[in-house]
PDB file of C-alpha atoms in Angstrom:
ATOM      1  CA  MET A   1      87.793 105.560 -16.662  1.00  0.00           C
ATOM      2  CA  THR A   2      89.502 103.092 -18.945  1.00  0.00           C
ATOM      3  CA  ARG A   3      89.005 100.516 -16.450  1.00  0.00           C
ATOM      4  CA  LEU A   4      84.764 101.028 -16.174  1.00  0.00           C
ATOM      5  CA  VAL A   5      84.609 101.559 -19.876  1.00  0.00           C
ATOM      6  CA  ASN A   6      86.223  97.433 -19.493  1.00  0.00           C
ATOM      7  CA  ILE A   7      84.234  96.362 -16.803  1.00  0.00           C
ATOM      8  CA  ALA A   8      80.855  97.749 -18.750  1.00  0.00           C
ATOM      9  CA  MET A   9      82.047  95.784 -21.835  1.00  0.00           C
ATOM     10  CA  LYS A  10      82.671  92.708 -20.131  1.00  0.00           C
ATOM     11  CA  ARG A  11      78.793  92.855 -18.305  1.00  0.00           C
ATOM     12  CA  THR A  12      77.648  92.958 -22.024  1.00  0.00           C
ATOM     13  CA  THR A  13      79.616  90.192 -22.963  1.00  0.00           C
ATOM     14  CA  ALA A  14      78.329  87.956 -20.142  1.00  0.00           C
ATOM     15  CA  ILE A  15      74.895  89.108 -21.093  1.00  0.00           C
ATOM     16  CA  ASN A  16      75.051  88.320 -24.634  1.00  0.00           C
ATOM     17  CA  GLN A  17      76.559  84.755 -24.051  1.00  0.00           C
ATOM     18  CA  GLU A  18      73.401  84.684 -21.383  1.00  0.00           C
ATOM     19  CA  CYS A  19      71.193  85.418 -22.974  1.00  0.00           C
ATOM     20  CA  ALA A  20      72.914  82.808 -26.168  1.00  0.00           C
ATOM     21  CA  THR A  21      72.468  79.814 -23.571  1.00  0.00           C
ATOM     22  CA  ALA A  22      69.473  80.317 -22.766  1.00  0.00           C
ATOM     23  CA  MET A  23      68.050  81.061 -26.984  1.00  0.00           C
ATOM     24  CA  SER A  24      70.380  77.720 -26.995  1.00  0.00           C
ATOM     25  CA  ILE A  25      68.381  75.746 -24.776  1.00  0.00           C
ATOM     26  CA  VAL A  26      64.963  77.223 -25.838  1.00  0.00           C
ATOM     27  CA  VAL A  27      65.390  75.965 -29.107  1.00  0.00           C
ATOM     28  CA  LEU A  28      66.475  72.970 -28.118  1.00  0.00           C
ATOM     29  CA  PHE A  29      63.576  72.584 -26.021  1.00  0.00           C
ATOM     30  CA  MET A  30      61.979  73.552 -28.780  1.00  0.00           C
ATOM     31  CA  VAL A  31      63.114  70.496 -31.450  1.00  0.00           C
ATOM     32  CA  LEU A  32      62.411  67.808 -28.510  1.00  0.00           C
ATOM     33  CA  ILE A  33      58.859  68.841 -28.367  1.00  0.00           C
ATOM     34  CA  LEU A  34      57.916  69.008 -32.414  1.00  0.00           C
ATOM     35  CA  TYR A  35      60.077  65.652 -32.505  1.00  0.00           C
ATOM     36  CA  ALA A  36      58.230  63.426 -30.140  1.00  0.00           C
ATOM     37  CA  PHE A  37      54.944  65.187 -32.059  1.00  0.00           C
ATOM     38  CA  THR A  38      55.475  63.796 -34.868  1.00  0.00           C
ATOM     39  CA  ALA A  39      56.381  60.337 -33.495  1.00  0.00           C
ATOM     40  CA  SER A  40      53.418  60.824 -31.637  1.00  0.00           C
ATOM     41  CA  ALA A  41      51.638  61.542 -35.521  1.00  0.00           C
ATOM     42  CA  SER A  42      53.645  58.525 -36.931  1.00  0.00           C
ATOM     43  CA  ARG A  43      52.902  55.924 -33.797  1.00  0.00           C
ATOM     44  CA  LYS A  44      48.816  56.766 -34.558  1.00  0.00           C
ATOM     45  CA  THR A  45      49.308  56.343 -38.072  1.00  0.00           C
ATOM     46  CA  ILE A  46      51.177  53.061 -37.714  1.00  0.00           C
ATOM     47  CA  ASP A  47      48.378  52.006 -35.405  1.00  0.00           C
ATOM     48  CA  HIS A  48      45.339  53.519 -37.051  1.00  0.00           C
ATOM     49  CA  ARG A  49      46.602  51.997 -40.231  1.00  0.00           C
ATOM     50  CA  SER A  50      46.856  48.101 -38.218  1.00  0.00           C
ATOM     51  CA  ILE A  51      43.481  48.535 -37.316  1.00  0.00           C
ATOM     52  CA  GLN A  52      42.757  49.306 -39.959  1.00  0.00           C
ATOM     53  CA  LYS A  53      43.980  46.054 -41.977  1.00  0.00           C
ATOM     54  CA  ASN A  54      43.232  43.714 -39.677  1.00  0.00           C
ATOM     55  CA  THR A  55      39.121  44.773 -40.274  1.00  0.00           C
ATOM     56  CA  GLN A  56      39.479  44.512 -43.098  1.00  0.00           C
ATOM     57  CA  SER A  57      41.216  40.701 -43.222  1.00  0.00           C
ATOM     58  CA  HIS A  58      38.596  40.185 -40.309  1.00  0.00           C
ATOM     59  CA  VAL A  59      35.283  41.199 -42.533  1.00  0.00           C
ATOM     60  CA  LEU A  60      36.880  39.156 -44.848  1.00  0.00           C
ATOM     61  CA  ALA A  61      37.147  35.884 -43.516  1.00  0.00           C
ATOM     62  CA  SER A  62      33.680  36.916 -42.309  1.00  0.00           C
ATOM     63  CA  VAL A  63      31.965  37.514 -44.850  1.00  0.00           C
ATOM     64  CA  TYR A  64      34.809  33.786 -46.720  1.00  0.00           C
ATOM     65  CA  VAL A  65      32.649  32.026 -43.511  1.00  0.00           C
ATOM     66  CA  LYS A  66      29.282  32.478 -45.044  1.00  0.00           C
ATOM     67  CA  MET A  67      29.451  32.665 -48.121  1.00  0.00           C
ATOM     68  CA  VAL A  68      30.289  28.813 -48.697  1.00  0.00           C
ATOM     69  CA  LEU A  69      27.794  26.482 -49.465  1.00  0.00           C
ATOM     70  CA  LEU A  70      27.651  23.045 -47.558  1.00  0.00           C
ATOM     71  CA  ASP A  71      25.284  19.988 -49.814  1.00  0.00           C
ATOM     72  CA  SER A  72      22.337  19.104 -47.745  1.00  0.00           C
ATOM     73  CA  ILE A  73      20.210  16.082 -47.711  1.00  0.00           C
ATOM     74  CA  VAL A  74      16.369  16.158 -45.957  1.00  0.00           C
ATOM     75  CA  THR A  75      14.171  13.958 -46.011  1.00  0.00           C
ATOM     76  CA  GLU A  76      10.393  12.871 -44.393  1.00  0.00           C
ATOM     77  CA  ARG A  77       8.121   9.984 -43.394  1.00  0.00           C
ATOM     78  CA  GLY A  78       4.640   9.999 -42.296  1.00  0.00           C
ATOM     79  CA  TYR A  79       3.207   6.977 -40.476  1.00  0.00           C
ATOM     80  CA  GLN A  80      -0.088   6.097 -37.531  1.00  0.00           C
ATOM     81  CA  ASP A  81       0.543   4.101 -34.730  1.00  0.00           C
ATOM     82  CA  ILE A  82      -1.576   4.236 -31.439  1.00  0.00           C
ATOM     83  CA  TYR A  83       0.209   7.712 -30.395  1.00  0.00           C
ATOM     84  CA  GLY A  84      -1.927   8.942 -33.935  1.00  0.00           C
ATOM     85  CA  LYS A  85      -0.238  10.745 -37.117  1.00  0.00           C
ATOM     86  CA  ASN A  86       3.698  11.178 -36.630  1.00  0.00           C
ATOM     87  CA  MET A  87       6.509  13.369 -39.072  1.00  0.00           C
ATOM     88  CA  LEU A  88       9.829  11.924 -39.526  1.00  0.00           C
ATOM     89  CA  HIS A  89      12.739  14.601 -40.604  1.00  0.00           C
ATOM     90  CA  VAL A  90      16.026  13.633 -41.257  1.00  0.00           C
ATOM     91  CA  LYS A  91      18.442  16.270 -42.197  1.00  0.00           C
ATOM     92  CA  VAL A  92      22.156  15.449 -43.242  1.00  0.00           C
ATOM     93  CA  THR A  93      24.923  17.753 -43.789  1.00  0.00           C
ATOM     94  CA  ASN A  94      27.710  17.840 -45.766  1.00  0.00           C
ATOM     95  CA  PRO A  95      26.765  14.565 -46.420  1.00  0.00           C
ATOM     96  CA  CYS A  96      29.204  12.231 -49.360  1.00  0.00           C
ATOM     97  CA  ASN A  97      28.339  13.125 -52.738  1.00  0.00           C
ATOM     98  CA  ALA A  98      30.523  11.827 -55.631  1.00  0.00           C
ATOM     99  CA  ASP A  99      28.659  15.247 -57.729  1.00  0.00           C
ATOM    100  CA  SER A 100      29.345  17.023 -55.895  1.00  0.00           C
ATOM    101  CA  SER A 101      32.708  20.197 -55.906  1.00  0.00           C
ATOM    102  CA  ARG A 102      32.208  21.264 -52.213  1.00  0.00           C
ATOM    103  CA  PHE A 103      33.790  19.713 -49.476  1.00  0.00           C
ATOM    104  CA  ASP A 104      35.235  20.479 -46.203  1.00  0.00           C
ATOM    105  CA  GLY A 105      36.548  17.983 -43.887  1.00  0.00           C
ATOM    106  CA  LEU A 106      35.560  19.935 -40.814  1.00  0.00           C
ATOM    107  CA  LEU A 107      32.415  18.934 -40.342  1.00  0.00           C
ATOM    108  CA  SER A 108      29.652  16.554 -40.768  1.00  0.00           C
ATOM    109  CA  HIS A 109      26.118  15.777 -39.168  1.00  0.00           C
ATOM    110  CA  ILE A 110      22.803  14.135 -39.323  1.00  0.00           C
ATOM    111  CA  GLU A 111      19.708  15.601 -37.251  1.00  0.00           C
ATOM    112  CA  VAL A 112      16.079  13.012 -36.573  1.00  0.00           C
ATOM    113  CA  GLN A 113      12.914  14.520 -35.032  1.00  0.00           C
ATOM    114  CA  LEU A 114      10.164  12.379 -34.678  1.00  0.00           C
ATOM    115  CA  LYS A 115       6.587  14.598 -33.978  1.00  0.00           C
ATOM    116  CA  ASN A 116       3.172  13.329 -32.622  1.00  0.00           C
ATOM    117  CA  ASN A 117       1.022  13.869 -30.748  1.00  0.00           C
ATOM    118  CA  LYS A 118       2.906  12.521 -27.718  1.00  0.00           C
ATOM    119  CA  GLY A 119       5.219  15.413 -28.207  1.00  0.00           C
ATOM    120  CA  LYS A 120       8.563  15.982 -29.589  1.00  0.00           C
ATOM    121  CA  THR A 121      11.695  14.302 -29.910  1.00  0.00           C
ATOM    122  CA  SER A 122      15.202  14.962 -31.320  1.00  0.00           C
ATOM    123  CA  VAL A 123      18.536  14.049 -31.978  1.00  0.00           C
ATOM    124  CA  THR A 124      21.895  15.075 -33.634  1.00  0.00           C
ATOM    125  CA  TYR A 125      24.864  13.668 -33.644  1.00  0.00           C
ATOM    126  CA  LYS A 126      28.234  14.969 -35.012  1.00  0.00           C
ATOM    127  CA  HIS A 127      30.865  13.227 -36.740  1.00  0.00           C
ATOM    128  CA  PRO A 128      33.680  13.138 -34.639  1.00  0.00           C
ATOM    129  CA  HIS A 129      36.653  13.101 -37.430  1.00  0.00           C
ATOM    130  CA  PRO A 130      35.160  14.213 -40.504  1.00  0.00           C
ATOM    131  CA  GLN A 131      38.816  14.873 -41.945  1.00  0.00           C
ATOM    132  CA  MET A 132      39.091  11.157 -42.418  1.00  0.00           C
ATOM    133  CA  SER A 133      35.559  10.539 -43.664  1.00  0.00           C
ATOM    134  CA  LEU A 134      31.624  11.915 -44.671  1.00  0.00           C
ATOM    135  CA  ILE A 135      28.513  10.587 -43.685  1.00  0.00           C
ATOM    136  CA  GLN A 136      26.782   8.557 -46.085  1.00  0.00           C
ATOM    137  CA  PHE A 137      23.456   8.691 -46.431  1.00  0.00           C
ATOM    138  CA  ILE A 138      20.938   6.497 -48.155  1.00  0.00           C
ATOM    139  CA  GLN A 139      16.833   7.923 -47.577  1.00  0.00           C
ATOM    140  CA  GLU A 140      15.546   4.785 -49.283  1.00  0.00           C
ATOM    141  CA  GLU A 141      17.281   2.339 -45.817  1.00  0.00           C
ATOM    142  CA  ILE A 142      15.082   4.835 -43.441  1.00  0.00           C
ATOM    143  CA  HIS A 143      12.821   1.196 -42.680  1.00  0.00           C
ATOM    144  CA  ILE A 144       9.529   1.396 -40.161  1.00  0.00           C
ATOM    145  CA  LYS A 145       8.490  -1.446 -37.782  1.00  0.00           C
ATOM    146  CA  ASP A 146       5.824  -2.230 -36.916  1.00  0.00           C
ATOM    147  CA  LEU A 147       5.676  -3.509 -33.182  1.00  0.00           C
ATOM    148  CA  GLY A 148       2.306  -3.969 -31.303  1.00  0.00           C
ATOM    149  CA  GLY A 149       0.181  -1.389 -32.751  1.00  0.00           C
ATOM    150  CA  ARG A 150       3.524   0.930 -32.294  1.00  0.00           C
ATOM    151  CA  LYS A 151       6.323   2.111 -34.614  1.00  0.00           C
ATOM    152  CA  ALA A 152       9.769   2.127 -34.537  1.00  0.00           C
ATOM    153  CA  ALA A 153      11.870   4.711 -36.987  1.00  0.00           C
ATOM    154  CA  ILE A 154      14.918   3.238 -37.501  1.00  0.00           C
ATOM    155  CA  VAL A 155      17.866   5.270 -40.048  1.00  0.00           C
ATOM    156  CA  PRO A 156      20.608   3.989 -41.189  1.00  0.00           C
ATOM    157  CA  PHE A 157      24.144   6.029 -42.086  1.00  0.00           C
ATOM    158  CA  TYR A 158      26.890   4.798 -43.524  1.00  0.00           C
ATOM    159  CA  TYR A 159      30.830   6.636 -43.450  1.00  0.00           C
ATOM    160  CA  CYS A 160      32.692   7.168 -47.172  1.00  0.00           C
ATOM    161  CA  GLY A 161      36.630   6.511 -46.705  1.00  0.00           C
ATOM    162  CA  GLY A 162      38.542   6.588 -43.720  1.00  0.00           C
ATOM    163  CA  TYR A 163      39.154   3.076 -43.574  1.00  0.00           C
ATOM    164  CA  GLU A 164      41.167  -0.533 -43.794  1.00  0.00           C
ATOM    165  CA  SER A 165      39.418  -2.393 -46.361  1.00  0.00           C
ATOM    166  CA  TYR A 166      38.764  -5.379 -43.814  1.00  0.00           C
ATOM    167  CA  ASP A 167      36.868  -2.481 -41.756  1.00  0.00           C
ATOM    168  CA  MET A 168      33.128  -1.678 -41.844  1.00  0.00           C
ATOM    169  CA  LYS A 169      31.018   0.491 -40.570  1.00  0.00           C
ATOM    170  CA  VAL A 170      28.110   1.600 -40.329  1.00  0.00           C
ATOM    171  CA  SER A 171      25.553   3.318 -37.318  1.00  0.00           C
ATOM    172  CA  TYR A 172      21.729   3.690 -36.283  1.00  0.00           C
ATOM    173  CA  ILE A 173      19.353   6.325 -34.313  1.00  0.00           C
ATOM    174  CA  VAL A 174      16.023   4.251 -33.769  1.00  0.00           C
ATOM    175  CA  LEU A 175      14.023   6.232 -32.076  1.00  0.00           C
ATOM    176  CA  TYR A 176      11.038   4.087 -30.309  1.00  0.00           C
ATOM    177  CA  GLU A 177       8.257   5.211 -27.667  1.00  0.00           C
ATOM    178  CA  ASN A 178       9.274   8.945 -28.297  1.00  0.00           C
ATOM    179  CA  LYS A 179      12.583   8.232 -26.860  1.00  0.00           C
ATOM    180  CA  SER A 180      16.153   8.165 -29.596  1.00  0.00           C
ATOM    181  CA  TYR A 181      19.146   5.702 -29.385  1.00  0.00           C
ATOM    182  CA  ILE A 182      22.005   5.680 -31.028  1.00  0.00           C
ATOM    183  CA  PHE A 183      24.375   3.058 -31.121  1.00  0.00           C
ATOM    184  CA  HIS A 184      27.583   2.342 -33.313  1.00  0.00           C
ATOM    185  CA  LEU A 185      29.367  -1.317 -34.370  1.00  0.00           C
ATOM    186  CA  ASP A 186      31.493  -1.985 -36.182  1.00  0.00           C
ATOM    187  CA  TYR A 187      32.517  -4.452 -38.723  1.00  0.00           C
ATOM    188  CA  TYR A 188      35.162  -6.680 -40.537  1.00  0.00           C
ATOM    189  CA  CYS A 189      35.397  -8.616 -44.032  1.00  0.00           C
ATOM    190  CA  GLY A 190      37.871 -10.536 -44.299  1.00  0.00           C
ATOM    191  CA  GLU A 191      38.294 -12.072 -47.674  1.00  0.00           C
ATOM    192  CA  GLY A 192      35.369 -14.721 -48.861  1.00  0.00           C
ATOM    193  CA  VAL A 193      33.682 -14.830 -45.455  1.00  0.00           C
ATOM    194  CA  GLU A 194      31.079 -13.154 -44.200  1.00  0.00           C
ATOM    195  CA  CYS A 195      30.855  -9.390 -42.318  1.00  0.00           C
ATOM    196  CA  LYS A 196      31.181 -10.380 -38.710  1.00  0.00           C
ATOM    197  CA  PRO A 197      30.540  -7.316 -35.703  1.00  0.00           C
ATOM    198  CA  VAL A 198      33.700  -6.560 -34.107  1.00  0.00           C
ATOM    199  CA  ARG A 199      31.663  -6.944 -30.759  1.00  0.00           C
ATOM    200  CA  THR A 200      28.545  -9.030 -29.891  1.00  0.00           C
ATOM    201  CA  LEU A 201      24.873  -6.640 -30.980  1.00  0.00           C
ATOM    202  CA  GLN A 202      23.352  -7.828 -27.390  1.00  0.00           C
ATOM    203  CA  ALA A 203      26.287  -5.769 -26.488  1.00  0.00           C
ATOM    204  CA  THR A 204      26.087  -3.459 -27.977  1.00  0.00           C
ATOM    205  CA  LEU A 205      22.172  -3.640 -28.318  1.00  0.00           C
ATOM    206  CA  LYS A 206      22.163  -3.536 -24.945  1.00  0.00           C
ATOM    207  CA  ASN A 207      19.835  -0.369 -23.793  1.00  0.00           C
ATOM    208  CA  LEU A 208      17.592  -1.555 -26.559  1.00  0.00           C
ATOM    209  CA  PRO A 209      13.912  -2.164 -25.008  1.00  0.00           C
ATOM    210  CA  LYS A 210      14.221  -6.002 -25.020  1.00  0.00           C
ATOM    211  CA  ASP A 211      11.030  -6.074 -28.640  1.00  0.00           C
ATOM    212  CA  ILE A 212      13.192  -3.473 -30.386  1.00  0.00           C
ATOM    213  CA  ARG A 213      16.783  -4.663 -29.459  1.00  0.00           C
ATOM    214  CA  THR A 214      15.563  -8.254 -30.527  1.00  0.00           C
ATOM    215  CA  TYR A 215      14.370  -7.517 -34.773  1.00  0.00           C
ATOM    216  CA  LEU A 216      17.629  -6.160 -34.173  1.00  0.00           C
ATOM    217  CA  ILE A 217      19.219  -8.108 -33.074  1.00  0.00           C
ATOM    218  CA  ARG A 218      17.849 -10.706 -36.169  1.00  0.00           C
ATOM    219  CA  TYR A 219      17.763  -7.929 -38.743  1.00  0.00           C
ATOM    220  CA  LEU A 220      21.235  -6.796 -38.406  1.00  0.00           C
ATOM    221  CA  THR A 221      22.639 -10.304 -38.487  1.00  0.00           C
ATOM    222  CA  LYS A 222      20.745 -10.151 -42.535  1.00  0.00           C
ATOM    223  CA  LYS A 223      22.040  -6.968 -42.878  1.00  0.00           C
ATOM    224  CA  HIS A 224      25.033  -6.262 -43.487  1.00  0.00           C
ATOM    225  CA  ARG A 225      26.446 -10.014 -44.001  1.00  0.00           C
ATOM    226  CA  SER A 226      28.319  -8.136 -47.503  1.00  0.00           C
ATOM    227  CA  ARG A 227      30.982  -5.311 -47.840  1.00  0.00           C
ATOM    228  CA  ASP A 228      28.451  -3.896 -50.511  1.00  0.00           C
ATOM    229  CA  SER A 229      26.186  -3.183 -47.697  1.00  0.00           C
ATOM    230  CA  PHE A 230      27.691  -1.087 -45.923  1.00  0.00           C
ATOM    231  CA  HIS A 231      28.419   1.173 -48.902  1.00  0.00           C
ATOM    232  CA  GLN A 232      32.252   2.183 -48.533  1.00  0.00           C
ATOM    233  CA  GLU A 233      32.946   1.317 -51.231  1.00  0.00           C
TER     234      GLU A 233
END
């Protein structure tokens, strides 16, 4: 009888130990599930905040770009020739302007457009080094040249700053016979001597039609003899 009781007690103890072990496993498993869920929720919160922060930064950057204001100069000239009525439109974005506090060295460009009965001609020049200098535009220096009934629109533009004291630079856009031409001239203006082109005008203007090329060589030789003619100082 005593032996049977002992056996029953041993069986009961073993069952209790197995139950305790099973309960421990279940509790441990539930703890692991709870930890994984909490960690996942935390990561989602962090990711959401990060995305929200990045989105806000992007929106702020977009708003800032839209609010930047740039100066511009716009001028128009009308004239008659064998092509009928011509309308010349010139726009310079972010030119040199000593009276303005706004400045953006990322861009500076000039757009020139000519419309007449024969069609439309346009050209845009973007200054490749606006961080060094901006385009300097003098509206009064635009001039129209009559060449036997066909007129050429001549648009010069200059640069402010960014060059050595003896080095000067000027560029020209020419619209003639509904074609556009652009060329850049580098001059050396030594102290006490006349300014001279670094490269000959004949070589620089070789791609222009003969009549407008002949006129421009004479015009430029007289125009840019002194440092003052470059509006750089």
